[in-house]
mmCIF file of C-alpha atoms (C1' of nucleotides) in Angstrom:
data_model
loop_
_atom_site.group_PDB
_atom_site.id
_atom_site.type_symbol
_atom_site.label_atom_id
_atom_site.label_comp_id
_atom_site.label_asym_id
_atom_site.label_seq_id
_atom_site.Cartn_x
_atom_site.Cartn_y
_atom_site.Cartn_z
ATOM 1 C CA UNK A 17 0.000 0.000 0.000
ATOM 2 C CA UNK A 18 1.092 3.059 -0.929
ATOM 3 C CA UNK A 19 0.049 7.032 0.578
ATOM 4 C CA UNK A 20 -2.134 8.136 -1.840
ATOM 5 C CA UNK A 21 -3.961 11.256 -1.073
ATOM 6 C CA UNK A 22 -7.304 9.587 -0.181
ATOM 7 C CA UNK A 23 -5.307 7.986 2.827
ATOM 8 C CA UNK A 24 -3.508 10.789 3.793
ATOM 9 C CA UNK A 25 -6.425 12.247 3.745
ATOM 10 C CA UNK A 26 -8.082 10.022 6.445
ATOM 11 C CA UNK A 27 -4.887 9.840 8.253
ATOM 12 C CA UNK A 28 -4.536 13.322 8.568
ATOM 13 C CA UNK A 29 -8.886 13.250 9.511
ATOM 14 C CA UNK A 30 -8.273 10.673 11.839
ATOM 15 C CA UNK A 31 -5.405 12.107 13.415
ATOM 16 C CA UNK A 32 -6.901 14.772 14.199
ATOM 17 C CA UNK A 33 -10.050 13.049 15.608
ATOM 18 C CA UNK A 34 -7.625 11.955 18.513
ATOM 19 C CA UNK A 35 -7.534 8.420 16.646
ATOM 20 C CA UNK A 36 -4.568 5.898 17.702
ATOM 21 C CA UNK A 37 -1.965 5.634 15.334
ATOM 22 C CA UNK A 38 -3.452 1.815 14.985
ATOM 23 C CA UNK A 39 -6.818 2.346 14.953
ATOM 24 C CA UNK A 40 -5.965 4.938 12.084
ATOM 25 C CA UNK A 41 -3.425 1.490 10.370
ATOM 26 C CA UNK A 42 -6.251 -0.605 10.945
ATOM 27 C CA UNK A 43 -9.287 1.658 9.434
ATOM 28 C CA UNK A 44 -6.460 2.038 6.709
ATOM 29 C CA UNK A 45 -5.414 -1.125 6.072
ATOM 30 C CA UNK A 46 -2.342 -2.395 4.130
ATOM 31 C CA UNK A 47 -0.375 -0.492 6.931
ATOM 32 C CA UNK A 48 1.404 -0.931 10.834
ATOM 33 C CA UNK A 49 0.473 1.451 13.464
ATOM 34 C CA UNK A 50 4.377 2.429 12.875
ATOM 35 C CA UNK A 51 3.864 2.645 9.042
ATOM 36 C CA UNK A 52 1.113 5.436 10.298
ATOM 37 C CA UNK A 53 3.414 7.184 12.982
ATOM 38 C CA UNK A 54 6.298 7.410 10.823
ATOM 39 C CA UNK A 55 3.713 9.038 8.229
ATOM 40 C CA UNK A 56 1.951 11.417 10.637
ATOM 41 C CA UNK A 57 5.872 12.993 11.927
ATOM 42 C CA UNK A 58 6.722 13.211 7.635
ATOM 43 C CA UNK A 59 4.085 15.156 7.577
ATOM 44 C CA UNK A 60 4.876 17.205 10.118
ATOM 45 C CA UNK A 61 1.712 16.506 11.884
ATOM 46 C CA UNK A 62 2.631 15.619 15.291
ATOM 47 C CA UNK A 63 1.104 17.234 18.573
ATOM 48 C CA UNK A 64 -2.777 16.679 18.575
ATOM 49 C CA UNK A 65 -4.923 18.678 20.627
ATOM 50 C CA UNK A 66 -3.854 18.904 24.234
ATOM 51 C CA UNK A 67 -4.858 16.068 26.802
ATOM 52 C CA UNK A 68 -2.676 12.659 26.827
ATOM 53 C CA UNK A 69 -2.989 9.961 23.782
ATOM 54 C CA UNK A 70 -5.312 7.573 25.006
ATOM 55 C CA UNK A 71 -7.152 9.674 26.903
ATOM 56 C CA UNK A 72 -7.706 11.999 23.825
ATOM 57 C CA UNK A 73 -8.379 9.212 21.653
ATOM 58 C CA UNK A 74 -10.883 8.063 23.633
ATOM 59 C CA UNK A 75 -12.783 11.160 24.264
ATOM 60 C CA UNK A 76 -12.710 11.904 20.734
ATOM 61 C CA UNK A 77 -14.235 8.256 20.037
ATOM 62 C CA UNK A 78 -16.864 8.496 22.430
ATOM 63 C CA UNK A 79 -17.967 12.094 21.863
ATOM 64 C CA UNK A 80 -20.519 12.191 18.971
ATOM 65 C CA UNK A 81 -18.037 13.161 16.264
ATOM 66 C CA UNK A 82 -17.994 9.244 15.156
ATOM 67 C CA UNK A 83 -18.492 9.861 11.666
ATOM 68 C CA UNK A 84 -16.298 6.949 10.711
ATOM 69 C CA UNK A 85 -17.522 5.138 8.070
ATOM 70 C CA UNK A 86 -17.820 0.946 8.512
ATOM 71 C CA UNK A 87 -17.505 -0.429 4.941
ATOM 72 C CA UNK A 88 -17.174 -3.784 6.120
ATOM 73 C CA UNK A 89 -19.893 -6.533 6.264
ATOM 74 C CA UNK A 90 -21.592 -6.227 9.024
ATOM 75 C CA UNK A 91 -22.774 -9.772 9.227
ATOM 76 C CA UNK A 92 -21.688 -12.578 10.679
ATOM 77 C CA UNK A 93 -25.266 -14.475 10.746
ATOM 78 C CA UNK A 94 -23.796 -17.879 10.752
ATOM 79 C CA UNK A 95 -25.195 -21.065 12.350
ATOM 80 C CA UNK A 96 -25.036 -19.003 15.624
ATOM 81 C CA UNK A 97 -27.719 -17.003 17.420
ATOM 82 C CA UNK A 98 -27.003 -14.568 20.244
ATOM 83 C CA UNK A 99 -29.193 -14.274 23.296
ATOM 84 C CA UNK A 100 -31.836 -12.897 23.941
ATOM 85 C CA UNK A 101 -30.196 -9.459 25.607
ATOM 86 C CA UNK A 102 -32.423 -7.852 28.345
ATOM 87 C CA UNK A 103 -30.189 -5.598 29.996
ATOM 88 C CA UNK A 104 -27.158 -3.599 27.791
ATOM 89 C CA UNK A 105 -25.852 -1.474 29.669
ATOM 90 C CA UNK A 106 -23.907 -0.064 27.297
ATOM 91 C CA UNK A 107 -22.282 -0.777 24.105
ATOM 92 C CA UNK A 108 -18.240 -1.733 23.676
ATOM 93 C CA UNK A 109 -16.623 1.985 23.027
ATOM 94 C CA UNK A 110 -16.301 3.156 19.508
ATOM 95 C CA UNK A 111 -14.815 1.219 16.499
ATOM 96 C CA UNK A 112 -16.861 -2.196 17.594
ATOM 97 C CA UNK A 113 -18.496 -2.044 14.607
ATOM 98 C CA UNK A 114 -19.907 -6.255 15.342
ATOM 99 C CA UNK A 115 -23.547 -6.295 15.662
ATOM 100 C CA UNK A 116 -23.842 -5.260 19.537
ATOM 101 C CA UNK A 117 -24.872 -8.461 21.062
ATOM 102 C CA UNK A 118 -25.657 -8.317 24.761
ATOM 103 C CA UNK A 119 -25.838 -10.888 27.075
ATOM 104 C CA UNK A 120 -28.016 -10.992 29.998
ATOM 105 C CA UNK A 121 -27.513 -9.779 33.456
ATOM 106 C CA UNK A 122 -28.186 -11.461 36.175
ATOM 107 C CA UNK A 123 -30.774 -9.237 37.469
ATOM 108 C CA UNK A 124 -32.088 -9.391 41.199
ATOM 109 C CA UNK A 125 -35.368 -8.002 40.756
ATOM 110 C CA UNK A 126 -36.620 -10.922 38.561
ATOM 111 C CA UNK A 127 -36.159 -13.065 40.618
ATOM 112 C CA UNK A 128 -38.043 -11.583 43.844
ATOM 113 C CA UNK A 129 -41.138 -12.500 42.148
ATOM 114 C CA UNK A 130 -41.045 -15.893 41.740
ATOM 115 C CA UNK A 131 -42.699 -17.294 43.832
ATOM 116 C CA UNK A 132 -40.319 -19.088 46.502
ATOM 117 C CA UNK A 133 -40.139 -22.686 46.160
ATOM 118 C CA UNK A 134 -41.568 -22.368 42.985
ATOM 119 C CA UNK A 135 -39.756 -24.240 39.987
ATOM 120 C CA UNK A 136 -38.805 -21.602 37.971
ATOM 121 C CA UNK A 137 -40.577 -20.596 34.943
ATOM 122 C CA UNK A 138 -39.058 -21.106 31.763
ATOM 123 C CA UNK A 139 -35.877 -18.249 31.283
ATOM 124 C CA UNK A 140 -35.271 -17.197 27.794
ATOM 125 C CA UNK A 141 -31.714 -17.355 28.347
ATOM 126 C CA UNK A 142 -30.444 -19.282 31.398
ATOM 127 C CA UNK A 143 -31.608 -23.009 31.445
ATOM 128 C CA UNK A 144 -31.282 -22.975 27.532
ATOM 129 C CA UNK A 145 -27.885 -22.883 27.980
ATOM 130 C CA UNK A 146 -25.980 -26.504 28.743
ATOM 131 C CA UNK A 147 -25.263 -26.837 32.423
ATOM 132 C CA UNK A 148 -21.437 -27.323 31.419
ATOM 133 C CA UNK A 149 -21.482 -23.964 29.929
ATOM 134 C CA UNK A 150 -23.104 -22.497 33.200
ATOM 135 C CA UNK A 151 -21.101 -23.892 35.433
ATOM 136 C CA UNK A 152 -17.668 -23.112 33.499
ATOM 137 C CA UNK A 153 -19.107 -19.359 33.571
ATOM 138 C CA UNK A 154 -19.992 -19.001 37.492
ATOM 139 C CA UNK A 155 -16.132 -20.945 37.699
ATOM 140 C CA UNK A 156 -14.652 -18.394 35.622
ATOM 141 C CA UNK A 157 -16.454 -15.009 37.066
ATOM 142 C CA UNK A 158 -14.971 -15.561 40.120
ATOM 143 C CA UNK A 159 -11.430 -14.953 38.178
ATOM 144 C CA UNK A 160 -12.846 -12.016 36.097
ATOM 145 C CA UNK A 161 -10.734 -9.110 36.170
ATOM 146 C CA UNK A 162 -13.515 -6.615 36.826
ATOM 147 C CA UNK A 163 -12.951 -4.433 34.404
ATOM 148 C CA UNK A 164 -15.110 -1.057 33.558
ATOM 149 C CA UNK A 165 -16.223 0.351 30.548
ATOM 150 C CA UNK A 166 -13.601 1.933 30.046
ATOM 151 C CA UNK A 167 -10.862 -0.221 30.152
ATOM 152 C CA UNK A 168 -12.528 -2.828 27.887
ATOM 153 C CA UNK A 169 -10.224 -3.159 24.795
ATOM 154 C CA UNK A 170 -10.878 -5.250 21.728
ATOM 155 C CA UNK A 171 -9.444 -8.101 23.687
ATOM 156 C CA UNK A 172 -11.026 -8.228 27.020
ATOM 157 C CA UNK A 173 -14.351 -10.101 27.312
ATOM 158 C CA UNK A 174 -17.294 -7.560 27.238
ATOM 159 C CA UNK A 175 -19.866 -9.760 29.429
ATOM 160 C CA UNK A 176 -20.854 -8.068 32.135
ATOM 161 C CA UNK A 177 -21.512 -9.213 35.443
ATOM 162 C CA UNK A 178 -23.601 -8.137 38.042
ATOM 163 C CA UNK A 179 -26.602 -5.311 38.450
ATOM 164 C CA UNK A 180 -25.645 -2.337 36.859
ATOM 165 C CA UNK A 181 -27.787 -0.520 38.684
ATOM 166 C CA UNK A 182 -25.260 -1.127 41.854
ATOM 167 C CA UNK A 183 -21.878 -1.285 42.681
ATOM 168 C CA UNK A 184 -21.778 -5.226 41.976
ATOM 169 C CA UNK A 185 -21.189 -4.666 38.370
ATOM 170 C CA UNK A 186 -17.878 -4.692 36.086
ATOM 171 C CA UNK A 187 -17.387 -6.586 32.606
ATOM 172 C CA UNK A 188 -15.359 -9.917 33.194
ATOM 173 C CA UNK A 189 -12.229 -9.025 30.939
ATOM 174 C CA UNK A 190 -10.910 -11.948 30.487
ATOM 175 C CA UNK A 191 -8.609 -12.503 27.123
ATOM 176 C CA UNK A 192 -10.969 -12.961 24.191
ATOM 177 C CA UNK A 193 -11.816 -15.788 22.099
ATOM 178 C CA UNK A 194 -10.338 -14.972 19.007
ATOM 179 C CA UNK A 195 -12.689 -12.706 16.491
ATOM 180 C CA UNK A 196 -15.037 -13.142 19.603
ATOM 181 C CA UNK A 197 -16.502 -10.062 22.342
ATOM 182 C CA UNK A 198 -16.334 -12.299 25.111
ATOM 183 C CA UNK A 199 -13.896 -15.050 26.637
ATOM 184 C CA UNK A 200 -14.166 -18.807 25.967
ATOM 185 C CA UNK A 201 -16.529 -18.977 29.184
ATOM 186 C CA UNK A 202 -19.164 -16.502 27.911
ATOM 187 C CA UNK A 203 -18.907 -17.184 24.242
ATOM 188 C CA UNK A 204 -20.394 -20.659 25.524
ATOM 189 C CA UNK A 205 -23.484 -18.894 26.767
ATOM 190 C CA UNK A 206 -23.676 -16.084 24.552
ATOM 191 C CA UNK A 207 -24.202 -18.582 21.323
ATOM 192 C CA UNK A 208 -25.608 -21.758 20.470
ATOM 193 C CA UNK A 209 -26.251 -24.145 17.551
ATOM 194 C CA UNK A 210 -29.588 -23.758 15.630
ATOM 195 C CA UNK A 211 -29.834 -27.685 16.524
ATOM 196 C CA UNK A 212 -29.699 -27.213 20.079
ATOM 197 C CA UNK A 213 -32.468 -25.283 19.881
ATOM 198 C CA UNK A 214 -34.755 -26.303 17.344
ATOM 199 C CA UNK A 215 -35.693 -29.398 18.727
ATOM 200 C CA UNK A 216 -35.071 -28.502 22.691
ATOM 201 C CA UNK A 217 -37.786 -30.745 24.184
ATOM 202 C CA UNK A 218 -38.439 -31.412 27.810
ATOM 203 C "C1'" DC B 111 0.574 -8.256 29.422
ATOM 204 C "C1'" DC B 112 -1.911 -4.858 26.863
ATOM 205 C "C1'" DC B 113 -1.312 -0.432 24.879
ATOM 206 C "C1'" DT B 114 0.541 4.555 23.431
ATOM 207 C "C1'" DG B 115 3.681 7.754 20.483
ATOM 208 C "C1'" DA B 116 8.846 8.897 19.242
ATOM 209 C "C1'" DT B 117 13.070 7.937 17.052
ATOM 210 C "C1'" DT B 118 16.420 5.737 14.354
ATOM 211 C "C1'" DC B 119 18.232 4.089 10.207
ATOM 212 C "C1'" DG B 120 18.602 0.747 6.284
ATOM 213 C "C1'" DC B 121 16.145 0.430 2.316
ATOM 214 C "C1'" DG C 174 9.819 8.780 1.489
ATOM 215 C "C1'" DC C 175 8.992 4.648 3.820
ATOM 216 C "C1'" DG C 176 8.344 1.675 7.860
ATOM 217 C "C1'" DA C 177 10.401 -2.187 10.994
ATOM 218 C "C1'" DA C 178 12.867 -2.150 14.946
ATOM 219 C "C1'" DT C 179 13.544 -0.103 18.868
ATOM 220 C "C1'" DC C 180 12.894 2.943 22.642
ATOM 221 C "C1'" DA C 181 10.284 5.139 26.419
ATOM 222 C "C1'" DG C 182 6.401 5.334 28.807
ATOM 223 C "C1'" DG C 183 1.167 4.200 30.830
#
DNA sequence: CCCTGATTCGC
DNA sequence: GCGAATCAGG
């Protein structure tokens, strides 16, 4: 790849934007976050508006000026279907351009009106999911790293954990399965086979 | 470990 | 001019 004007173009847009110098290689493509840095000082480019890298980058990505445009498919419909997601709290930051797929919380307040003693009625998420998966999930939360929004990166597990609506709440943060938003714990229960649930009897 | 930008230097 | 390697730092 080669700096034509279109991409110095976007660099320069980008850069400007408070965009990483690898978020800029990778909306770019064809390039290394260094390729990108060794562009932006050629061009003289260097000191952004005040404030500290990251900290600018991120601002810039979460404020509304997100114009970025996603030209890649969007899609990855698949043989996979995500869960049913009752309670986002709030999206991955910026650039996760995957369809936002939020997995459920474990949320106190349903459960106060069950009846006690009661079996309990049928979940849309949790007793679909196989008891294996379940149990490799409560295993691994208690290692979560407890992240926050704002440290989630493209390679920490996104699933939250806990009420949002108190303190008990972070996002587990675990490494990623690869290509994956969440860890190999909460991929298990954030997707299943269309088999093993078209034919789900009891 | 993940990440950030800065600099150097052979190509 | 380019960018991998390296450095310095969070």
């Amino acid at each position: 790849m080669s700096w034509t004007d279109e991409r110095v173009e976007l660099l320069k847009k980008m850069w400007s934007e408070g965009q990483s110098a690898s978020q800029i290689a990778k909306e770019l493509g064809g390039v290394t976050r260094n390729a990108v840095i060794g562009k932006v000082h050629r061009l003289g480019l260097s000191n952004r508006t005040g404030g500290t890298g990251a900290a600018a980058a991120a601002s810039a990505a979460a404020a509304p000026v997100a114009p970025v445009e996603k030209p890649k498919a969007p899609a990855p419909k698949e043989a996979v279907r995500p869960r049913p997601a009752p309670k986002p709290a709030e999206a991955a930051p910026e650039t996760d351009q995957e369809t936002v797929t939020v997995p459920s919380v474990s949320v106190s307040a349903r459960n106060r009106i069950i009846p006690a003693g009661q079996p309990l009625p049928p979940q849309p998420s949790a007793n679909e999911i196989s008891p294996e998966a379940l149990a490799k999930v409560s295993e691994i939360e208690k290692k979560a790293k407890k992240l926050t929004l704002m440290e989630l990166t493209e390679r920490t597990c996104k699933w939250p954990v806990g009420d949002p609506a108190t303190d008990h709440f972070w996002f587990c943060g675990l490494p990623v399965q690869q290509g994956k938003p969440y860890c190999e714990a909460h991929v298990g229960v954030a997707f299943q086979p269309m088999s093993s649930r078209r034919d789900r009897r009891r």
